[in-house]
PDB file of C-alpha atoms in Angstrom:
ATOM      1  CA  MET A   1     -62.768 -10.207   0.283  1.00  0.00           C
ATOM      2  CA  LYS A   2     -61.664 -11.558  -3.124  1.00  0.00           C
ATOM      3  CA  THR A   3     -61.148  -8.019  -4.379  1.00  0.00           C
ATOM      4  CA  MET A   4     -59.126  -7.083  -1.310  1.00  0.00           C
ATOM      5  CA  VAL A   5     -56.860 -10.141  -1.602  1.00  0.00           C
ATOM      6  CA  LEU A   6     -56.217  -9.490  -5.295  1.00  0.00           C
ATOM      7  CA  ALA A   7     -55.726  -5.768  -4.701  1.00  0.00           C
ATOM      8  CA  LEU A   8     -53.138  -6.581  -2.041  1.00  0.00           C
ATOM      9  CA  ALA A   9     -51.404  -9.056  -4.366  1.00  0.00           C
ATOM     10  CA  ALA A  10     -51.395  -6.494  -7.184  1.00  0.00           C
ATOM     11  CA  ALA A  11     -50.021  -3.792  -4.899  1.00  0.00           C
ATOM     12  CA  THR A  12     -47.307  -6.131  -3.658  1.00  0.00           C
ATOM     13  CA  LEU A  13     -46.267  -7.109  -7.172  1.00  0.00           C
ATOM     14  CA  VAL A  14     -46.291  -3.578  -8.551  1.00  0.00           C
ATOM     15  CA  ALA A  15     -44.598  -2.126  -5.441  1.00  0.00           C
ATOM     16  CA  GLY A  16     -41.496  -4.122  -6.278  1.00  0.00           C
ATOM     17  CA  CYS A  17     -41.004  -2.103  -9.443  1.00  0.00           C
ATOM     18  CA  GLY A  18     -38.833   0.610  -7.880  1.00  0.00           C
ATOM     19  CA  ASN A  19     -35.053   0.963  -7.889  1.00  0.00           C
ATOM     20  CA  ASN A  20     -34.410  -2.669  -8.671  1.00  0.00           C
ATOM     21  CA  GLY A  21     -37.705  -3.007 -10.491  1.00  0.00           C
ATOM     22  CA  ARG A  22     -36.853  -5.862 -12.788  1.00  0.00           C
ATOM     23  CA  ASP A  23     -35.345  -8.075 -10.082  1.00  0.00           C
ATOM     24  CA  ALA A  24     -37.986  -7.240  -7.488  1.00  0.00           C
ATOM     25  CA  ALA A  25     -40.839  -7.796  -9.942  1.00  0.00           C
ATOM     26  CA  ALA A  26     -39.354 -11.116 -11.028  1.00  0.00           C
ATOM     27  CA  GLU A  27     -38.992 -12.193  -7.396  1.00  0.00           C
ATOM     28  CA  ARG A  28     -42.570 -11.245  -6.612  1.00  0.00           C
ATOM     29  CA  MET A  29     -43.801 -12.968  -9.776  1.00  0.00           C
ATOM     30  CA  GLU A  30     -42.030 -16.134  -8.655  1.00  0.00           C
ATOM     31  CA  ASP A  31     -43.373 -15.849  -5.091  1.00  0.00           C
ATOM     32  CA  ALA A  32     -46.945 -15.358  -6.349  1.00  0.00           C
ATOM     33  CA  ALA A  33     -46.635 -18.355  -8.666  1.00  0.00           C
ATOM     34  CA  GLU A  34     -45.300 -20.559  -5.852  1.00  0.00           C
ATOM     35  CA  ALA A  35     -48.047 -19.446  -3.448  1.00  0.00           C
ATOM     36  CA  ASN A  36     -50.694 -20.261  -6.034  1.00  0.00           C
ATOM     37  CA  ALA A  37     -49.101 -23.642  -6.740  1.00  0.00           C
ATOM     38  CA  ALA A  38     -49.260 -24.525  -3.052  1.00  0.00           C
ATOM     39  CA  ALA A  39     -52.924 -23.491  -2.927  1.00  0.00           C
ATOM     40  CA  ALA A  40     -53.761 -25.441  -6.100  1.00  0.00           C
ATOM     41  CA  GLY A  41     -52.459 -28.727  -4.710  1.00  0.00           C
ATOM     42  CA  PRO A  42     -51.575 -31.810  -6.767  1.00  0.00           C
ATOM     43  CA  THR A  43     -54.165 -31.361  -9.533  1.00  0.00           C
ATOM     44  CA  PRO A  44     -52.536 -31.539 -13.001  1.00  0.00           C
ATOM     45  CA  VAL A  45     -52.839 -28.218 -14.864  1.00  0.00           C
ATOM     46  CA  ALA A  46     -50.713 -28.828 -17.982  1.00  0.00           C
ATOM     47  CA  LEU A  47     -48.631 -31.612 -19.506  1.00  0.00           C
ATOM     48  CA  GLY A  48     -49.924 -33.937 -16.774  1.00  0.00           C
ATOM     49  CA  LEU A  49     -48.076 -31.951 -14.094  1.00  0.00           C
ATOM     50  CA  SER A  50     -49.328 -29.880 -11.175  1.00  0.00           C
ATOM     51  CA  GLU A  51     -48.448 -26.192 -10.840  1.00  0.00           C
ATOM     52  CA  ALA A  52     -45.803 -27.040  -8.233  1.00  0.00           C
ATOM     53  CA  GLN A  53     -44.229 -29.656 -10.514  1.00  0.00           C
ATOM     54  CA  LEU A  54     -44.163 -27.228 -13.445  1.00  0.00           C
ATOM     55  CA  LEU A  55     -42.581 -24.504 -11.304  1.00  0.00           C
ATOM     56  CA  ASP A  56     -39.930 -26.977 -10.158  1.00  0.00           C
ATOM     57  CA  ALA A  57     -39.080 -28.002 -13.728  1.00  0.00           C
ATOM     58  CA  ASP A  58     -35.970 -27.135 -15.685  1.00  0.00           C
ATOM     59  CA  LEU A  59     -36.125 -26.713 -19.457  1.00  0.00           C
ATOM     60  CA  ILE A  60     -33.813 -29.224 -21.135  1.00  0.00           C
ATOM     61  CA  GLY A  61     -32.466 -28.649 -24.652  1.00  0.00           C
ATOM     62  CA  PRO A  62     -31.670 -31.120 -27.439  1.00  0.00           C
ATOM     63  CA  ASN A  63     -28.337 -32.289 -25.982  1.00  0.00           C
ATOM     64  CA  ASN A  64     -29.838 -33.002 -22.530  1.00  0.00           C
ATOM     65  CA  VAL A  65     -28.436 -29.680 -21.287  1.00  0.00           C
ATOM     66  CA  GLU A  66     -30.394 -27.310 -19.027  1.00  0.00           C
ATOM     67  CA  ILE A  67     -31.255 -24.173 -21.002  1.00  0.00           C
ATOM     68  CA  GLY A  68     -33.761 -22.572 -18.646  1.00  0.00           C
ATOM     69  CA  GLU A  69     -35.899 -22.794 -15.543  1.00  0.00           C
ATOM     70  CA  VAL A  70     -39.680 -22.429 -15.330  1.00  0.00           C
ATOM     71  CA  GLN A  71     -40.602 -19.339 -13.291  1.00  0.00           C
ATOM     72  CA  SER A  72     -44.362 -18.977 -13.756  1.00  0.00           C
ATOM     73  CA  LEU A  73     -47.356 -20.140 -15.749  1.00  0.00           C
ATOM     74  CA  VAL A  74     -49.084 -18.132 -18.465  1.00  0.00           C
ATOM     75  CA  ARG A  75     -52.857 -18.463 -18.361  1.00  0.00           C
ATOM     76  CA  ASN A  76     -55.548 -17.373 -20.772  1.00  0.00           C
ATOM     77  CA  ALA A  77     -58.644 -15.426 -19.716  1.00  0.00           C
ATOM     78  CA  SER A  78     -60.415 -18.626 -18.650  1.00  0.00           C
ATOM     79  CA  GLY A  79     -57.495 -19.657 -16.431  1.00  0.00           C
ATOM     80  CA  ALA A  80     -56.154 -22.492 -18.599  1.00  0.00           C
ATOM     81  CA  VAL A  81     -52.362 -22.747 -18.821  1.00  0.00           C
ATOM     82  CA  GLU A  82     -51.217 -21.791 -22.327  1.00  0.00           C
ATOM     83  CA  GLY A  83     -47.506 -21.241 -21.829  1.00  0.00           C
ATOM     84  CA  LEU A  84     -44.619 -20.799 -19.429  1.00  0.00           C
ATOM     85  CA  ILE A  85     -42.332 -17.980 -18.387  1.00  0.00           C
ATOM     86  CA  VAL A  86     -38.785 -19.349 -18.412  1.00  0.00           C
ATOM     87  CA  GLU A  87     -35.599 -17.807 -17.041  1.00  0.00           C
ATOM     88  CA  VAL A  88     -32.921 -18.331 -19.702  1.00  0.00           C
ATOM     89  CA  GLU A  89     -29.870 -20.141 -18.308  1.00  0.00           C
ATOM     90  CA  ASP A  90     -26.605 -18.175 -17.914  1.00  0.00           C
ATOM     91  CA  THR A  91     -27.882 -14.676 -18.693  1.00  0.00           C
ATOM     92  CA  ASN A  92     -26.757 -11.549 -16.873  1.00  0.00           C
ATOM     93  CA  PRO A  93     -28.937  -9.751 -16.134  1.00  0.00           C
ATOM     94  CA  ASP A  94     -31.511 -12.527 -15.856  1.00  0.00           C
ATOM     95  CA  ARG A  95     -33.764 -12.808 -18.906  1.00  0.00           C
ATOM     96  CA  TYR A  96     -37.280 -14.155 -18.956  1.00  0.00           C
ATOM     97  CA  VAL A  97     -39.069 -15.377 -22.072  1.00  0.00           C
ATOM     98  CA  GLN A  98     -42.478 -16.839 -22.764  1.00  0.00           C
ATOM     99  CA  ILE A  99     -42.749 -20.220 -24.463  1.00  0.00           C
ATOM    100  CA  PRO A 100     -45.838 -22.165 -25.548  1.00  0.00           C
ATOM    101  CA  LEU A 101     -46.621 -25.638 -24.223  1.00  0.00           C
ATOM    102  CA  THR A 102     -46.544 -27.014 -27.769  1.00  0.00           C
ATOM    103  CA  GLY A 103     -43.483 -29.179 -28.344  1.00  0.00           C
ATOM    104  CA  LEU A 104     -42.662 -29.651 -24.658  1.00  0.00           C
ATOM    105  CA  ASN A 105     -42.330 -33.151 -23.237  1.00  0.00           C
ATOM    106  CA  VAL A 106     -42.039 -34.289 -19.634  1.00  0.00           C
ATOM    107  CA  VAL A 107     -38.815 -36.169 -18.877  1.00  0.00           C
ATOM    108  CA  GLN A 108     -37.778 -37.918 -15.666  1.00  0.00           C
ATOM    109  CA  ARG A 109     -34.220 -37.051 -14.556  1.00  0.00           C
ATOM    110  CA  GLY A 110     -33.430 -38.748 -11.277  1.00  0.00           C
ATOM    111  CA  ASP A 111     -36.076 -37.580  -8.812  1.00  0.00           C
ATOM    112  CA  ASP A 112     -36.951 -34.544 -10.948  1.00  0.00           C
ATOM    113  CA  ARG A 113     -39.540 -34.087 -13.659  1.00  0.00           C
ATOM    114  CA  ASP A 114     -38.266 -31.624 -16.213  1.00  0.00           C
ATOM    115  CA  LEU A 115     -39.431 -30.423 -19.616  1.00  0.00           C
ATOM    116  CA  SER A 116     -37.586 -31.152 -22.843  1.00  0.00           C
ATOM    117  CA  THR A 117     -37.673 -29.040 -25.978  1.00  0.00           C
ATOM    118  CA  THR A 118     -36.036 -29.094 -29.391  1.00  0.00           C
ATOM    119  CA  MET A 119     -35.033 -25.431 -28.926  1.00  0.00           C
ATOM    120  CA  THR A 120     -31.404 -24.652 -28.193  1.00  0.00           C
ATOM    121  CA  ARG A 121     -30.299 -22.164 -25.559  1.00  0.00           C
ATOM    122  CA  ASP A 122     -29.480 -19.671 -28.328  1.00  0.00           C
ATOM    123  CA  GLN A 123     -32.973 -20.031 -29.809  1.00  0.00           C
ATOM    124  CA  LEU A 124     -34.499 -19.558 -26.362  1.00  0.00           C
ATOM    125  CA  ALA A 125     -32.304 -16.514 -25.706  1.00  0.00           C
ATOM    126  CA  ALA A 126     -33.332 -15.039 -29.075  1.00  0.00           C
ATOM    127  CA  LEU A 127     -36.970 -14.787 -27.961  1.00  0.00           C
ATOM    128  CA  HIS A 128     -38.230 -11.377 -26.838  1.00  0.00           C
ATOM    129  CA  ASP A 129     -37.956 -10.570 -23.149  1.00  0.00           C
ATOM    130  CA  VAL A 130     -41.266 -10.959 -21.357  1.00  0.00           C
ATOM    131  CA  GLU A 131     -40.945  -7.353 -20.151  1.00  0.00           C
ATOM    132  CA  ALA A 132     -40.269  -6.034 -23.644  1.00  0.00           C
ATOM    133  CA  GLY A 133     -43.038  -7.978 -25.346  1.00  0.00           C
ATOM    134  CA  GLN A 134     -46.554  -6.861 -26.045  1.00  0.00           C
ATOM    135  CA  ARG A 135     -48.129  -9.843 -24.286  1.00  0.00           C
ATOM    136  CA  ASN A 136     -49.446  -9.521 -20.792  1.00  0.00           C
ATOM    137  CA  LEU A 137     -48.052 -11.723 -18.075  1.00  0.00           C
ATOM    138  CA  HIS A 138     -50.766 -13.735 -16.387  1.00  0.00           C
ATOM    139  CA  VAL A 139     -49.768 -14.631 -12.845  1.00  0.00           C
ATOM    140  CA  ALA A 140     -52.209 -16.873 -11.041  1.00  0.00           C
ATOM    141  CA  VAL A 141     -53.086 -15.572  -7.583  1.00  0.00           C
ATOM    142  CA  GLY A 142     -55.279 -18.189  -5.939  1.00  0.00           C
ATOM    143  CA  ILE A 143     -58.812 -16.941  -6.474  1.00  0.00           C
ATOM    144  CA  GLY A 144     -58.252 -15.120  -9.736  1.00  0.00           C
ATOM    145  CA  VAL A 145     -55.719 -14.293 -12.394  1.00  0.00           C
ATOM    146  CA  LEU A 146     -53.686 -11.121 -12.023  1.00  0.00           C
ATOM    147  CA  HIS A 147     -52.594  -9.509 -15.282  1.00  0.00           C
ATOM    148  CA  LEU A 148     -49.453  -7.348 -15.276  1.00  0.00           C
ATOM    149  CA  ASP A 149     -48.459  -5.435 -18.346  1.00  0.00           C
ATOM    150  CA  ASP A 150     -44.801  -5.032 -19.266  1.00  0.00           C
ATOM    151  CA  GLN A 151     -44.671  -1.454 -17.905  1.00  0.00           C
ATOM    152  CA  ALA A 152     -45.504  -2.815 -14.446  1.00  0.00           C
ATOM    153  CA  LEU A 153     -42.492  -5.093 -14.645  1.00  0.00           C
ATOM    154  CA  HIS A 154     -40.267  -2.182 -15.681  1.00  0.00           C
ATOM    155  CA  GLY A 155     -41.470   0.044 -12.863  1.00  0.00           C
ATOM    156  CA  ALA A 156     -43.120   2.511 -15.208  1.00  0.00           C
ATOM    157  CA  ARG A 157     -46.862   3.079 -15.155  1.00  0.00           C
ATOM    158  CA  GLY A 158     -48.142  -0.412 -14.355  1.00  0.00           C
ATOM    159  CA  VAL A 159     -51.703  -1.493 -14.631  1.00  0.00           C
ATOM    160  CA  ALA A 160     -53.073  -4.452 -12.723  1.00  0.00           C
ATOM    161  CA  HIS A 161     -56.546  -5.840 -13.027  1.00  0.00           C
ATOM    162  CA  GLN A 162     -58.256  -9.048 -12.094  1.00  0.00           C
ATOM    163  CA  THR A 163     -60.306 -11.728 -13.697  1.00  0.00           C
ATOM    164  CA  LEU A 164     -62.238 -13.730 -11.128  1.00  0.00           C
ATOM    165  CA  HIS A 165     -63.292 -17.286 -11.832  1.00  0.00           C
TER     166      HIS A 165
END
């Protein structure tokens, strides 16, 4: 059953890599992350925040200006959160970069909990695109961690495999 659920999730994510591969893959990545956050519940996973709280967070730069929005969590082989995939603010087409947790702080802004960084929007935008990088994207899918390589996000020859806990 676990294999079938992950196979279906992998097929769904990779299937989006057609004509509008980048947008469809990003949408599916976001949907998978949100579904996993709902399944994970309120347990803190990083920076004292739950998955849902992290996925709802904006990335705030040095001048209290929004420079990005958290899209998904990056996990290591054991499932621990080691970074975030962030959509860079005001980019067309949308750009996604990976940032480490180091140097991020939780800030309360009204009813929202966001993440502050010392990076500027330009520094964030200067990072390599997630799709163009050599790192694999680790999207949590409930019972395991689904790994998508950058070719899968580009609609080329994607490879998906699972690591069950």
